[in-house]
Coordinates of C-alpha atoms and ligand atoms in Angstrom, one line a residue:
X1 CA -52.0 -49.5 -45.6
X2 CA -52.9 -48.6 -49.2
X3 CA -51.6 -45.2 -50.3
X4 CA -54.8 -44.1 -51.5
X5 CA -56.2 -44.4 -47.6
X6 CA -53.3 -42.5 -46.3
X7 CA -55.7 -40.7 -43.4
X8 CA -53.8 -37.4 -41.6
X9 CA -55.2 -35.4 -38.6
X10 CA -54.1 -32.4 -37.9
X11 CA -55.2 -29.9 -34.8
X12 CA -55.2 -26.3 -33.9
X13 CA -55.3 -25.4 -29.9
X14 CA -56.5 -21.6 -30.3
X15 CA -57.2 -19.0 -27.4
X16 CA -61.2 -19.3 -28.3
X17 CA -61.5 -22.3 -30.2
X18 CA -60.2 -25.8 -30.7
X19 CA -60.4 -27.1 -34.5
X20 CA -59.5 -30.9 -35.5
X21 CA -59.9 -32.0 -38.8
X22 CA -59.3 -35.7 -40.6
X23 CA -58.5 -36.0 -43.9
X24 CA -57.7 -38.5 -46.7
X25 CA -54.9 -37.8 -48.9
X26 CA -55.1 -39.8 -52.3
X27 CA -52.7 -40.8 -54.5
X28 CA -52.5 -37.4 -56.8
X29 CA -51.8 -35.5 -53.7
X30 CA -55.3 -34.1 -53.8
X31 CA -56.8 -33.4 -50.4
X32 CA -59.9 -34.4 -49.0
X33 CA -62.0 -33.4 -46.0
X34 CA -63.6 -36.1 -44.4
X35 CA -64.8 -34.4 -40.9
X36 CA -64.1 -31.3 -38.7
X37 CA -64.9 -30.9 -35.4
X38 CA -64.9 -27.3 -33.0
X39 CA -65.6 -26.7 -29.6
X40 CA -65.4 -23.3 -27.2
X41 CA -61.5 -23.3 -26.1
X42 CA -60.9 -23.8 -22.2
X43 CA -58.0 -24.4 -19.8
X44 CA -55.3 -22.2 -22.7
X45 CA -53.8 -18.5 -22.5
X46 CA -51.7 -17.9 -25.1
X47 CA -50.9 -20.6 -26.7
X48 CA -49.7 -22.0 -23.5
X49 CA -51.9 -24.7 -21.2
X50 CA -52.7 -23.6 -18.0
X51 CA -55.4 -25.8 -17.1
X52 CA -54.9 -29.4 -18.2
X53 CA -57.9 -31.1 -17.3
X54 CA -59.9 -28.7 -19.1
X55 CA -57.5 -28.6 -22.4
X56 CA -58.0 -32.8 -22.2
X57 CA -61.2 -32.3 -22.3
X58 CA -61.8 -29.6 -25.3
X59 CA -59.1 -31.2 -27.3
X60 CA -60.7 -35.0 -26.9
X61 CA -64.3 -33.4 -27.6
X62 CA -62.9 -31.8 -30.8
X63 CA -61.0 -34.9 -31.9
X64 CA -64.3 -37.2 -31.6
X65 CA -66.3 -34.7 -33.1
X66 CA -63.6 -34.8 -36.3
X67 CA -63.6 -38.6 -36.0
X68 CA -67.5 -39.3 -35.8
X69 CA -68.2 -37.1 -38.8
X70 CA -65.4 -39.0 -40.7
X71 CA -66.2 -42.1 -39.4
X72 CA -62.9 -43.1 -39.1
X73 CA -60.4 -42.9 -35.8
X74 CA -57.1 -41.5 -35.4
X75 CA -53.6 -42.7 -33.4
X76 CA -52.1 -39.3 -33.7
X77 CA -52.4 -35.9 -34.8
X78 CA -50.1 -33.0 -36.1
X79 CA -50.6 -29.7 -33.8
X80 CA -50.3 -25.7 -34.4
X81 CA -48.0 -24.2 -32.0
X82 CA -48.4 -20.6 -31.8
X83 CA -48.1 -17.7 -29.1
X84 CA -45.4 -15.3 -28.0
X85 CA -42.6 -18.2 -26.5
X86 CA -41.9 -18.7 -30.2
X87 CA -38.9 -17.5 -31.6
X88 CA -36.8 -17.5 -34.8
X89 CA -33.2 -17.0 -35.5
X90 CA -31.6 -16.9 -38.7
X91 CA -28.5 -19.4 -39.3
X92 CA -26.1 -20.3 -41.8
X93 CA -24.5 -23.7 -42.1
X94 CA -21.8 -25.1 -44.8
X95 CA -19.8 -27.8 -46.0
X96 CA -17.9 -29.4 -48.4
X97 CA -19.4 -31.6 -51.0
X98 CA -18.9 -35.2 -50.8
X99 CA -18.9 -36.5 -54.0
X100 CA -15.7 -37.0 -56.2
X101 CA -17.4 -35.6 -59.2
X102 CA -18.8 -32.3 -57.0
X103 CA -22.5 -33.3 -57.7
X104 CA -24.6 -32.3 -54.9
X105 CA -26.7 -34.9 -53.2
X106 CA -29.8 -35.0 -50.9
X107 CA -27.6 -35.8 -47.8
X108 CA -25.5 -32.8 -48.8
X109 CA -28.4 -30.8 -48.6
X110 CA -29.2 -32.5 -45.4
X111 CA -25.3 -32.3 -44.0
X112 CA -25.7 -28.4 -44.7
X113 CA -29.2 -28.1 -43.0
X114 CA -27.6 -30.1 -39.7
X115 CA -24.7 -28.0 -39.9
X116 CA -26.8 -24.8 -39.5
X117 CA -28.4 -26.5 -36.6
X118 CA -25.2 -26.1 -34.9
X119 CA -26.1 -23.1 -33.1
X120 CA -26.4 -22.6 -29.1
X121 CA -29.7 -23.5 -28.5
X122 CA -30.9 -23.3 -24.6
X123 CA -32.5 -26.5 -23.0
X124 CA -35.4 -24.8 -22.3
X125 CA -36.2 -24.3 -26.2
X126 CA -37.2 -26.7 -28.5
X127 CA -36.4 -26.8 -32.4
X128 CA -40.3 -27.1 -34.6
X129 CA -38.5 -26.1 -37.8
X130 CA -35.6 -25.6 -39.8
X131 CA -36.6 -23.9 -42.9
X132 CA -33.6 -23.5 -46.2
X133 CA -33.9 -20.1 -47.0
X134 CA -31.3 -20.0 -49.5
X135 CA -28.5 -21.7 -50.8
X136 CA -25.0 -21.1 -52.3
X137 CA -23.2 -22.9 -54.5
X138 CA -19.5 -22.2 -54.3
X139 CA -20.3 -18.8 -53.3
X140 CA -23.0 -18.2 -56.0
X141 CA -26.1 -17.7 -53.9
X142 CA -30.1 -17.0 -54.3
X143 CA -30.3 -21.2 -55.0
X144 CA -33.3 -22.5 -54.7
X145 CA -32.6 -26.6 -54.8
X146 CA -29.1 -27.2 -55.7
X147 CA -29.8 -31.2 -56.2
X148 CA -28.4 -32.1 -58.9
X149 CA -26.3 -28.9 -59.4
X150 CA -21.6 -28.9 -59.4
X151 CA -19.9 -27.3 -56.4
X152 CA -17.8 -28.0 -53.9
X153 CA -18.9 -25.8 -51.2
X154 CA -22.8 -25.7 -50.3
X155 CA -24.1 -23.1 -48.2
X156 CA -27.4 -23.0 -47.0
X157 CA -29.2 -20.1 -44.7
X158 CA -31.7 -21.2 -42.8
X159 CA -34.8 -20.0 -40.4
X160 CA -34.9 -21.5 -36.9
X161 CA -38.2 -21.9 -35.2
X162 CA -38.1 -23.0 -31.7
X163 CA -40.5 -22.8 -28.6
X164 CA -40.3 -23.1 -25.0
X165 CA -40.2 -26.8 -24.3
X166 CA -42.4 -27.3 -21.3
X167 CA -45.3 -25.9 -23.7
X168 CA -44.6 -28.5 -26.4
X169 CA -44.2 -31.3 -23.7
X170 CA -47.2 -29.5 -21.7
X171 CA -49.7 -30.3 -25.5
X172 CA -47.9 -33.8 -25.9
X173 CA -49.2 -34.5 -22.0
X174 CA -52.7 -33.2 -23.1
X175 CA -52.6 -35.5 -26.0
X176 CA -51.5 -39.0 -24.1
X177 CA -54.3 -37.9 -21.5
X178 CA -56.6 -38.3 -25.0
X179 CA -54.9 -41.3 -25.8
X180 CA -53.2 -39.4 -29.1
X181 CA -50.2 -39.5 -30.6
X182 CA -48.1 -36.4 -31.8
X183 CA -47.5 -36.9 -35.7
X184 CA -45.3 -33.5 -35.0
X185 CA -45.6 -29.8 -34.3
X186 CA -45.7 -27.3 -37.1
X187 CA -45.8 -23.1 -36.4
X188 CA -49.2 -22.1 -37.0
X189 CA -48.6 -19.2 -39.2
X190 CA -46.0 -21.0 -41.1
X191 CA -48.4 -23.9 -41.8
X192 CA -51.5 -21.6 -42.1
X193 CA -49.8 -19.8 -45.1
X194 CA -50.2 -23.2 -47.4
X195 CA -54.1 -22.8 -47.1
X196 CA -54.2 -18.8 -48.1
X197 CA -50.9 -18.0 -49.8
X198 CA -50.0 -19.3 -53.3
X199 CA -46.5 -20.0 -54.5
X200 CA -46.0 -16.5 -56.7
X201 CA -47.2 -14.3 -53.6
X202 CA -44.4 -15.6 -51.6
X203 CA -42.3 -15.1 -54.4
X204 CA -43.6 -11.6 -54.6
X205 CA -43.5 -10.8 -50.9
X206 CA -46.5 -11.4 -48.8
X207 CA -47.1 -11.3 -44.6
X208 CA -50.1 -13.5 -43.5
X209 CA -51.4 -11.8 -40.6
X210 CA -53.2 -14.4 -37.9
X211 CA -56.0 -12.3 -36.4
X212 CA -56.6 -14.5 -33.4
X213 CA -58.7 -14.6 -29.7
X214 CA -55.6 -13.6 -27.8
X215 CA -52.8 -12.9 -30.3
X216 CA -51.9 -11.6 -33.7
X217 CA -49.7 -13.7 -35.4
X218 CA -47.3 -12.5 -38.6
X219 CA -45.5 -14.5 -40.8
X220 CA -43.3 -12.8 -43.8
X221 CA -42.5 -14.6 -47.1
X222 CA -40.5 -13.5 -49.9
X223 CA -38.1 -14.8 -52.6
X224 CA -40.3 -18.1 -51.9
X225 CA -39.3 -18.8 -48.8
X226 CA -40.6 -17.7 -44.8
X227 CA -38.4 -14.9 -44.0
X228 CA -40.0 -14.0 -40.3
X229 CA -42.4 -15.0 -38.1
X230 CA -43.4 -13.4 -34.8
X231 CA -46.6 -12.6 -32.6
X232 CA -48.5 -9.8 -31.3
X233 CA -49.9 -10.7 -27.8
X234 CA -53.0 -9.2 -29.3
X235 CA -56.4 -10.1 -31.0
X236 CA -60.0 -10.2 -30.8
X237 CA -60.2 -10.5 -27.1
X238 CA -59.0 -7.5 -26.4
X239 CA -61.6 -5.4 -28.8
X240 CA -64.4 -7.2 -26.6
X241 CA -63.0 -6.1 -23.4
X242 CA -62.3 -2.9 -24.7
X243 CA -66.3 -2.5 -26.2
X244 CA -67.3 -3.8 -22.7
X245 CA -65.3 -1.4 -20.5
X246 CA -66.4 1.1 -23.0
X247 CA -70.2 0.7 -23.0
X248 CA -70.3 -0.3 -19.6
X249 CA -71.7 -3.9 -20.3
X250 CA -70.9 -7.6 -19.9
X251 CA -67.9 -9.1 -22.2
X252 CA -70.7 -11.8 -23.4
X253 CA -72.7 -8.7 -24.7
X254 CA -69.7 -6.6 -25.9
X255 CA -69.1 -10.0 -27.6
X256 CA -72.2 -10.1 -29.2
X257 CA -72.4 -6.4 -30.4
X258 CA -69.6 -6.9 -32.3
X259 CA -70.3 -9.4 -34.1
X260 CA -73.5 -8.1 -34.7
X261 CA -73.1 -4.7 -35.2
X262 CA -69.1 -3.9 -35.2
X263 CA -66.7 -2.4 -37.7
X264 CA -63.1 -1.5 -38.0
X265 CA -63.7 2.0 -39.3
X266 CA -65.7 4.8 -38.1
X267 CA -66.0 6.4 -41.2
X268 CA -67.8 3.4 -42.8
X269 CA -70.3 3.7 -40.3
X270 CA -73.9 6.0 -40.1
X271 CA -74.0 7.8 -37.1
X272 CA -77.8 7.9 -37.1
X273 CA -77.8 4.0 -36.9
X274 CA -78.3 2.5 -33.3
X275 CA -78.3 -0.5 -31.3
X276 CA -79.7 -1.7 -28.5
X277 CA -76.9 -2.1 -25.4
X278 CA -77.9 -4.2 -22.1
X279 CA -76.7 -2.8 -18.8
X280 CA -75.1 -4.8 -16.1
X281 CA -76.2 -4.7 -12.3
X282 CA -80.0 -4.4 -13.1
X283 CA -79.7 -1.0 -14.9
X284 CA -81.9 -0.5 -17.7
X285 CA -80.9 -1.1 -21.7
X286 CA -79.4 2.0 -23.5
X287 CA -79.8 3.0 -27.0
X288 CA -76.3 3.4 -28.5
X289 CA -74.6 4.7 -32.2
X290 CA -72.9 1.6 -34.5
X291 CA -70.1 4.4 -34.6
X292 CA -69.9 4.8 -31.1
X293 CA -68.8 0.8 -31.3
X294 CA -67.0 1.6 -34.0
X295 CA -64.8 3.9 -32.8
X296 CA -64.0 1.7 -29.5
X297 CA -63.3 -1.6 -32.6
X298 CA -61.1 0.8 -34.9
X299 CA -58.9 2.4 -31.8
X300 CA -58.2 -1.5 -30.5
X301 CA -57.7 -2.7 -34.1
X302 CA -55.3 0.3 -35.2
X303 CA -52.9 -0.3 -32.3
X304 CA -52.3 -4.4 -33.1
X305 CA -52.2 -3.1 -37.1
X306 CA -49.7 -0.4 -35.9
X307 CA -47.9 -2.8 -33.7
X308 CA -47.5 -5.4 -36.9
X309 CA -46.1 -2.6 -38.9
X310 CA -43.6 -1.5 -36.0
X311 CA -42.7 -5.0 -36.0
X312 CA -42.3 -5.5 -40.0
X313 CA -39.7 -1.7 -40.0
X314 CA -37.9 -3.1 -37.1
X315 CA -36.4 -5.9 -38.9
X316 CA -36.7 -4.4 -42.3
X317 CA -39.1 -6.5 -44.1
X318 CA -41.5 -3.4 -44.4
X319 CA -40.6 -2.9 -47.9
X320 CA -40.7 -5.0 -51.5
X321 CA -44.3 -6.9 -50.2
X322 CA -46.0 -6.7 -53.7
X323 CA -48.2 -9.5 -52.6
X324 CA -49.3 -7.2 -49.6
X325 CA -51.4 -8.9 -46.8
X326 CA -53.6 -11.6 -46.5
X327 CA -55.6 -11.5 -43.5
X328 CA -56.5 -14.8 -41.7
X329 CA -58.0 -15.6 -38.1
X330 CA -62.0 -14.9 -37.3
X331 CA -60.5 -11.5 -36.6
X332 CA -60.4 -11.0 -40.3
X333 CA -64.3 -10.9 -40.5
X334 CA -64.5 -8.0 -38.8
X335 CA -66.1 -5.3 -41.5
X336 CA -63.7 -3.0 -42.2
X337 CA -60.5 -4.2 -41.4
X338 CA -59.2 -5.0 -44.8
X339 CA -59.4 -1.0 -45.1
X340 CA -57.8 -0.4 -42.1
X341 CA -54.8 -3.0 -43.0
X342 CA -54.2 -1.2 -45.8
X343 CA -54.4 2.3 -44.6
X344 CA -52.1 1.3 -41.4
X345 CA -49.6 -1.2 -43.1
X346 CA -49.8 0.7 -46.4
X347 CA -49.6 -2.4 -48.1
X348 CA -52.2 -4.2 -50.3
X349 CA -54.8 -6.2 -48.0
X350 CA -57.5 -9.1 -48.3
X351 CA -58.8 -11.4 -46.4
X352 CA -57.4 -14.8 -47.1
X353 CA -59.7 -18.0 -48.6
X354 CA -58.2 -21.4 -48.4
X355 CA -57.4 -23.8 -50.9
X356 CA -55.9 -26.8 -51.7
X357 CA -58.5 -28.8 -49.5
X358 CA -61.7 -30.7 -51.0
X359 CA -65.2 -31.3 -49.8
X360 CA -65.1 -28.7 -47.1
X361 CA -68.2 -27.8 -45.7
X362 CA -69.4 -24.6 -45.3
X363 CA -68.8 -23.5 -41.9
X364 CA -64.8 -24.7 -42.8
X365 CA -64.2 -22.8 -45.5
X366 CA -63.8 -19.0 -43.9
X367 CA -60.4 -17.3 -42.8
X368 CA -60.7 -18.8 -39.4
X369 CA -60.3 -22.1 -40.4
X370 CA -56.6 -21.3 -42.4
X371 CA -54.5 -22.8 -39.8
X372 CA -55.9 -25.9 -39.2
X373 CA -56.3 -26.6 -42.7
X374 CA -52.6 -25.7 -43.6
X375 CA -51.8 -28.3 -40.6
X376 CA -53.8 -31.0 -42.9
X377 CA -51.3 -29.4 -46.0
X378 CA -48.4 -29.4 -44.2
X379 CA -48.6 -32.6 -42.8
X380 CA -50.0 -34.1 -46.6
X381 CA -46.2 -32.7 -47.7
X382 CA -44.1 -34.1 -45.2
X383 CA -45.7 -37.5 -45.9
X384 CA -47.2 -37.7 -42.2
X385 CA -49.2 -40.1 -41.3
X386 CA -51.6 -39.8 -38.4
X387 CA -53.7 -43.3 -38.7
X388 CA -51.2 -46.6 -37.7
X389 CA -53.2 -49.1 -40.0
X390 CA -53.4 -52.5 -37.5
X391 CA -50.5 -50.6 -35.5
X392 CA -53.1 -49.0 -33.4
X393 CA -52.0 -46.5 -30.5
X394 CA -48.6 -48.4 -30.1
X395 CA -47.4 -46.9 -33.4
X396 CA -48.4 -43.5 -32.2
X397 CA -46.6 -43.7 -29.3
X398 CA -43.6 -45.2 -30.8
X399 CA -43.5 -41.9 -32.8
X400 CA -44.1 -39.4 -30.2
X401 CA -41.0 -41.7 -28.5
X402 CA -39.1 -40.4 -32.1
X403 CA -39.7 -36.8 -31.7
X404 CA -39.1 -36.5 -27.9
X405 CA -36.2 -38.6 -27.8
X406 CA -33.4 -36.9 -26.1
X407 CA -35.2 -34.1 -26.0
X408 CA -36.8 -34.4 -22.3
Ligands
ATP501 N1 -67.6 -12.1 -37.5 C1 -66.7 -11.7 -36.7 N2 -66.3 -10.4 -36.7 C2 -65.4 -9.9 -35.8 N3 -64.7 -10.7 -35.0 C3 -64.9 -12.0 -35.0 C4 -66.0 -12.6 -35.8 N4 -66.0 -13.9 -35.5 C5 -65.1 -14.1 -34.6 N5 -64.5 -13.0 -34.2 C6 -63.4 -12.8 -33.2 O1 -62.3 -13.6 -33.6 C7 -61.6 -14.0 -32.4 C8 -61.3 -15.5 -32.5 O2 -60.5 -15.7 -33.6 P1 -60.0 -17.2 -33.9 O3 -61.1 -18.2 -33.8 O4 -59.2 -17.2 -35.2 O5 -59.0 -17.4 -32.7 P2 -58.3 -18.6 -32.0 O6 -57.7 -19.4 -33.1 O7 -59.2 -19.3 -31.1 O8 -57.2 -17.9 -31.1 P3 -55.6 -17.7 -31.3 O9 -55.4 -17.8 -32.8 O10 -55.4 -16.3 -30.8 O11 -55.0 -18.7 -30.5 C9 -62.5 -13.7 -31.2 O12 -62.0 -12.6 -30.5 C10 -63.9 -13.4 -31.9 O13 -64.6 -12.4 -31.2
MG502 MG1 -55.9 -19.3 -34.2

């Protein structure tokens, strides 16, 4: 296939929706849209399937709807893995260089990344990245590419991402039920971050902050590199069940109110302004304060904030974040919040706005569409390719063969 039709796919499961989007990827790197598709999220809790048929179903409607609007049909697609069965370790791998001459090579880079790999990893848990952090060069470290560079001994420290297997082989089953390939599995947060954060933020310091359905994800960067990644079994959700418990109505309506009328913070609210709330079992409508709404909103919302910045002391990455936060995730619409990220995390906050993709329509271009467009950018970088030109599905499957092989 020409290089200027390289086509990539990429796909984000979420708790509420599903998002696929196709893209071309032209010679000069640059990035282009070519169609998205969404539809309302069924059969998943979590991050994790619980209902196959109906996951089939949402993932092959959002697939098509990507497809038609490109006019174009994928084999295979890179997928967002998120939820709380992720985890990350931190490990260090070394060896000696190979070379006569002590220049470092590629596969000395690569030797060292294996040999950090060589950690215990149980066979229920499945490796999705392993990430250089930093390297040393005969003991002289903060490295960020030693190619190129004279040593003998190369270090490298590296950040582990695994999940629980049967979830990634759970998504892969989904997929062949589709009759799509995997093109690979990339953390969400990690992959969102190439859509919202820019190269001197992470070098600053900078958490991305996933505002989700269900969960609340948090990645930390700094010195250029992810340092952290973990998730709050917390989102948006859990405000509408709160508002509906609290007002005494149905989630769909609690749903609507906030979105309507809802903000993260009381104090940005008139009292004096109200809103019409319908009853459930036949009762009649009530009349009810935004900051009555508010007040349920901003109690929910503090606690996941609260819980993030728990999260961020325990492992000491609370400090030296110039870049602050950048908020992503429909939760991030929510009026207010940027406030309330700042007051509770007492870091800098915005809401992120992605980049580095072309021609996106409108309805694509908001916070909740980071993660599947930092899919499309991290599968553009690692030279993935999600359309077999003439190879047709049998290419597909011959990769998903690659990535599962030995594995289950
Ligand atoms: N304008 C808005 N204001 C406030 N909240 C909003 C708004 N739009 C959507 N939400 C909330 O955002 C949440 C969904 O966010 P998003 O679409 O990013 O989640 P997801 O990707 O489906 O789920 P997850 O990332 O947890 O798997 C829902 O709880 C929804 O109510
Ligand atoms: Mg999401």
């Amino acid at each position: 296939m020409p290089e200027q039709q390289r086509i990539l796919a990429a796909l984000d499961i979420g708790a509420t929706k599903v998002r696929a989007m196709v893209a071309q990827i032209f010679e000069d790197n640059s990035v282009y849209c070519l169609g998205y598709g969404e539809t309302p999220a069924e059969g998943i809790r979590r991050g994790v399937i619980v209902n196959m048929d109906k996951v089939t179903r949402v993932i092959a409607r959002a697939v098509e709807q990507a497809e038609c609007q490109a006019n174009t049909s994928v084999d295979s697609l890179v997928v967002g893995i998120a939820g709380d069965h992720i985890r990350s370790i931190n490990s260090q791998g070394a060896i000696n260089v190979s070379r006569s001459d002590n220049e470092i090579l590629q596969a000395d880079v690569e030797r060292a990344t294996e040999a950090a790999q060589d950690v215990a990893i149980p066979p229920d848990r499945e490796i999705i990245h392993v990430i250089p952090q930093d390297y040393c060069v005969d003991g002289q470290c903060g490295i960020r590419n030693p190619i190129g560079m004279t040593g003998s001994r190369l270090e490298v420290e590296t950040h582990i991402v695994t999940c629980a297997a049967a979830t990634a082989k759970n998504i892969f089953r989904a997929l062949e039920r589709c009759d799509l390939g995997l093109g690979g599995f990339a953390l969400e947060s990690y992959a969102a971050a190439r859509s919202v954060i820019t190269e001197v933020e992470e070098d600053l310091g900078v958490v991305a902050l996933d505002i989700g359905g269900e969960a609340s994800e948090i990645s930390v960067f700094k010195n250029g590199f992810i340092r952290y990644s973990a998730c709050i079994p917390m989102g948006g959700q859990n405000i509408t069940n709160d508002i509906a418990i609290g007002l005494r109505t149905s989630v769909e309506e609690a749903e609507r109110l906030k979105l309507e009328y809802g903000a993260a913070m009381t104090s940005q609210v008139r009292t004096h302004e109200m809103m019409e709330v319908s009853a459930v079992g036949g009762r009649p409508a009530r009349n009810i304060s935004r900051a009555v709404l508010a007040t349920i909103i901003e109690a929910r919302a503090e606690e996941i904030l609260s819980l993030v910045s728990r999260e961020l002391k325990r492992v000491d990455l609370n400090r030296d974040l110039s870049a602050g936060v950048t908020l992503i995730g429909a939760g991030s619409r929510l009026p207010g919040i940027v406030d309330l990220a700042e007051q509770t995390l007492n870091l800098p906050a915005k809401v992120g706005r992605p980049s580095g993709v072309e021609n996106l329509p409108d309805e694509v271009n908001g916070p909740e569409c980071a993660t599947v467009l930092g899919l499309i950018l991290y599968a553009s970088e690692k030279g993935i390719t999600t359309q077999e030109g003439g190879g047709g599905l049998r290419g597909a499957m011959k990769k998903m063969e690659t990535w599962f092989t030995g594995h289950f």
